[in-house]
Short mmCIF file of C-alpha atoms in Angstrom, two decimals:
data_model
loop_
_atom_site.label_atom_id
_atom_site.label_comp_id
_atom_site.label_asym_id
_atom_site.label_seq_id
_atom_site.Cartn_x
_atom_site.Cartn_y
_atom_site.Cartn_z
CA UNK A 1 0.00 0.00 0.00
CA UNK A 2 1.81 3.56 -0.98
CA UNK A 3 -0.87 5.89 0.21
CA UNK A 4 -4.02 5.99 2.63
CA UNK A 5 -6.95 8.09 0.85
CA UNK A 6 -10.30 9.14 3.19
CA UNK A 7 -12.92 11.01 1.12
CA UNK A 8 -16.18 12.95 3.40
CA UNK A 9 -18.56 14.54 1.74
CA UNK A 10 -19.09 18.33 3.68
CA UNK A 11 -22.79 18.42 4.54
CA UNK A 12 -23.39 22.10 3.64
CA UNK A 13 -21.82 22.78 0.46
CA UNK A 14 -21.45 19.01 -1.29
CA UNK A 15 -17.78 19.41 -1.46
CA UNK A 16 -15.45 16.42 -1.39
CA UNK A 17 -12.41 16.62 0.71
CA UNK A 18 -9.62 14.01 -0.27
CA UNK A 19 -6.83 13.12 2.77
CA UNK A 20 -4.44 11.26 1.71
CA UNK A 21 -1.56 9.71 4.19
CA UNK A 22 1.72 9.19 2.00
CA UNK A 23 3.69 6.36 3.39
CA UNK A 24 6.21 8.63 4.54
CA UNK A 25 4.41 10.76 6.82
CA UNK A 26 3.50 13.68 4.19
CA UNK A 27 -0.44 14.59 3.25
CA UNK A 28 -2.11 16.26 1.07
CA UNK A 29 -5.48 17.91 0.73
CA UNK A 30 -7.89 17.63 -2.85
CA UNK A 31 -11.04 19.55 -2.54
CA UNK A 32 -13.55 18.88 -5.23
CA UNK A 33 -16.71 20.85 -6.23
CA UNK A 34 -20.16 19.48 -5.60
CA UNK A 35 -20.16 18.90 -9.49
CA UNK A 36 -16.63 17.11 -9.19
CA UNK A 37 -14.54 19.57 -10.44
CA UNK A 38 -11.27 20.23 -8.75
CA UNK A 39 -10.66 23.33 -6.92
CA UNK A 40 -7.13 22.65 -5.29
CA UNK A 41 -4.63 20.48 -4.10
CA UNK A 42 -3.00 21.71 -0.71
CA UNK A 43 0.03 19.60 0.45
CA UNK A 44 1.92 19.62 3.77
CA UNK A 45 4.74 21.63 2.35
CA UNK A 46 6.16 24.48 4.73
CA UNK A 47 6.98 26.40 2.38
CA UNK A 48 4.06 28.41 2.54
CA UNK A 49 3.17 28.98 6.40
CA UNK A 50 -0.03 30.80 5.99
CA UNK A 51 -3.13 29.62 8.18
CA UNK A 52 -5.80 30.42 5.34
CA UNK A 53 -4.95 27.95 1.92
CA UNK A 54 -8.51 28.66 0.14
CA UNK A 55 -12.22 29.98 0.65
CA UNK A 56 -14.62 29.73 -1.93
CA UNK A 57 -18.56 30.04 -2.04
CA UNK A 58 -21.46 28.75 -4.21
CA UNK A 59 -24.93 28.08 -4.18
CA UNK A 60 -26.40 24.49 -3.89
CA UNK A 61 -29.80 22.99 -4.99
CA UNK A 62 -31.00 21.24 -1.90
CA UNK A 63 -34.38 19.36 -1.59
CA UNK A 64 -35.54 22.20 -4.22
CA UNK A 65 -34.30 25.15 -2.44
CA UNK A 66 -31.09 26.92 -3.29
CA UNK A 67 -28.83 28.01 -1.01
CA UNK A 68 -25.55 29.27 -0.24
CA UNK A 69 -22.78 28.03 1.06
CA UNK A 70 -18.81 29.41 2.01
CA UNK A 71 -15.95 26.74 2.66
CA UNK A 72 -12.87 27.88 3.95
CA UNK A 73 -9.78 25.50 4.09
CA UNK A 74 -6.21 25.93 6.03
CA UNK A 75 -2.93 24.35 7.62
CA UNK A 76 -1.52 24.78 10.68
CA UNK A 77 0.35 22.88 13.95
CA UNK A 78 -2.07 20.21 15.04
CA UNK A 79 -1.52 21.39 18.47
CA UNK A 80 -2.79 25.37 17.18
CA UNK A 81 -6.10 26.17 17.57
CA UNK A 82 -7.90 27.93 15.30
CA UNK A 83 -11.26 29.93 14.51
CA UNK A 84 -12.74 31.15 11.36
CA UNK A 85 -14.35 34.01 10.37
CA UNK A 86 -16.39 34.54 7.52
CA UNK A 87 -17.85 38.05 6.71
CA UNK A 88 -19.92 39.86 4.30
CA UNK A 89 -20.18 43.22 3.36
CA UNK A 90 -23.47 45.33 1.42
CA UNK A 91 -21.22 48.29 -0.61
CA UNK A 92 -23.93 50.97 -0.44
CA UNK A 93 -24.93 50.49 3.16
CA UNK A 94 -21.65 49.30 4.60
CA UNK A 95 -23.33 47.49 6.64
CA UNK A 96 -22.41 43.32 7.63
CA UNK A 97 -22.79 39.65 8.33
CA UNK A 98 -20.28 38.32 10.39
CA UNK A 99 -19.71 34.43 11.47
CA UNK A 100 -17.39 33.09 14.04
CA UNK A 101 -16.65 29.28 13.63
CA UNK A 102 -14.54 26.30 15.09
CA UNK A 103 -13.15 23.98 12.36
CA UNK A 104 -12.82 20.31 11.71
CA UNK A 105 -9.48 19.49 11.82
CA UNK A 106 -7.49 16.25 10.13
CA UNK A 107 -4.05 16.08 10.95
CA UNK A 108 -1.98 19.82 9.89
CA UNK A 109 -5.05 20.49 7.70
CA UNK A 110 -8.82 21.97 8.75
CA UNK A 111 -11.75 22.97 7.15
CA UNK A 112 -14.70 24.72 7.80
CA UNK A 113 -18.18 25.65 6.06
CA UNK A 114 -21.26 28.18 6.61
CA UNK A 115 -24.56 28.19 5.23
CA UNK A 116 -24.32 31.50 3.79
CA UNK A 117 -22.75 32.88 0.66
CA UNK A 118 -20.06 35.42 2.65
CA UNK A 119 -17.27 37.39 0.71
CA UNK A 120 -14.63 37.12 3.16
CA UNK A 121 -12.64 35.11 5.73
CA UNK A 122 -10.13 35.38 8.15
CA UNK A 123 -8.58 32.75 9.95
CA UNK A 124 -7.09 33.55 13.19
CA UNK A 125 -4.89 31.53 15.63
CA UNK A 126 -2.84 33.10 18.35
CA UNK A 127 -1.46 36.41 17.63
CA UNK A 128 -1.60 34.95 13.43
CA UNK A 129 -4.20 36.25 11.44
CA UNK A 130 -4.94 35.49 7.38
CA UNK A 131 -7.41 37.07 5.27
CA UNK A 132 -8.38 36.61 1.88
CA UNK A 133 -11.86 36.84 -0.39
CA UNK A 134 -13.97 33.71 -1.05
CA UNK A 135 -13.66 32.75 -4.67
CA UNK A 136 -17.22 31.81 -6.45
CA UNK A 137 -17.69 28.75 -7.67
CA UNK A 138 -19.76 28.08 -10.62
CA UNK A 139 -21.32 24.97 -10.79
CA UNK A 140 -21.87 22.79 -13.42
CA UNK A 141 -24.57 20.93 -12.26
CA UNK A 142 -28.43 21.44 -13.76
CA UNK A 143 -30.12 23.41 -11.16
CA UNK A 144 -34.65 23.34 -11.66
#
């Protein structure tokens, strides 16, 4: 056996996240659309040692409603904790939405989801802090 592979479905957006436990201690990170598409592959590499790897957001056709959803994915110490938060902003008003979260974590890597369609994230542990905007993803799937 080279490599040990777990796949879980996310139960707000439909994502797949795809672990998989190299032989040699290194692990890696696919996340794929609810339409199967790939959005990234994060490894274990520190050469980037940024908390915040990826956010995206979409909108998913769920027992015939649609709704939104924001996924943000990062890497840090497995002894680190972090929290997530994912915040929206209205341009003429300036006023906001903001959501504090704990997320799942597997090994270095951890992941988190909303049911909302936010804009931005930050991911915050200790006195670290990442920010970055949520990227939209455009599904292929036939939505009613």
């Amino acid at each position: 056996m080279d490599s040990l592979t777990t796949a879980q479905v996310l139960p707000i957006s439909g994502c797949t996240a795809v672990f998989v436990h190299q032989r040699d201690g290194r692990m890696s990170l696919e996340l794929l659309a609810p339409d199967g598409q790939l959005l990234a592959v994060f490894s274990d590499s520190t050469v980037d040692n940024g908390l915040l790897r990826g956010a995206w957001h979409g909108v998913r056709d769920q027992d015939g409603i649609r709704r939104g959803w924001s996924l943000a994915v990062g890497h840090c110490a497995e002894h680190d904790g972090v929290t997530v938060h994912f915040g929206s902003r209205r341009m003429l008003t300036g006023s906001g939405t903001t959501l504090s979260l704990d997320p799942v974590r597997h090994g270095i890597f951890w992941i988190t989801e909303a049911n909302d369609s936010f804009t931005h994230v930050t991911a915050t542990s200790g006195a670290r802090s990442d920010r970055t905007r949520l990227t939209r993803v455009r599904s292929q799937e036939v939505l009613p």
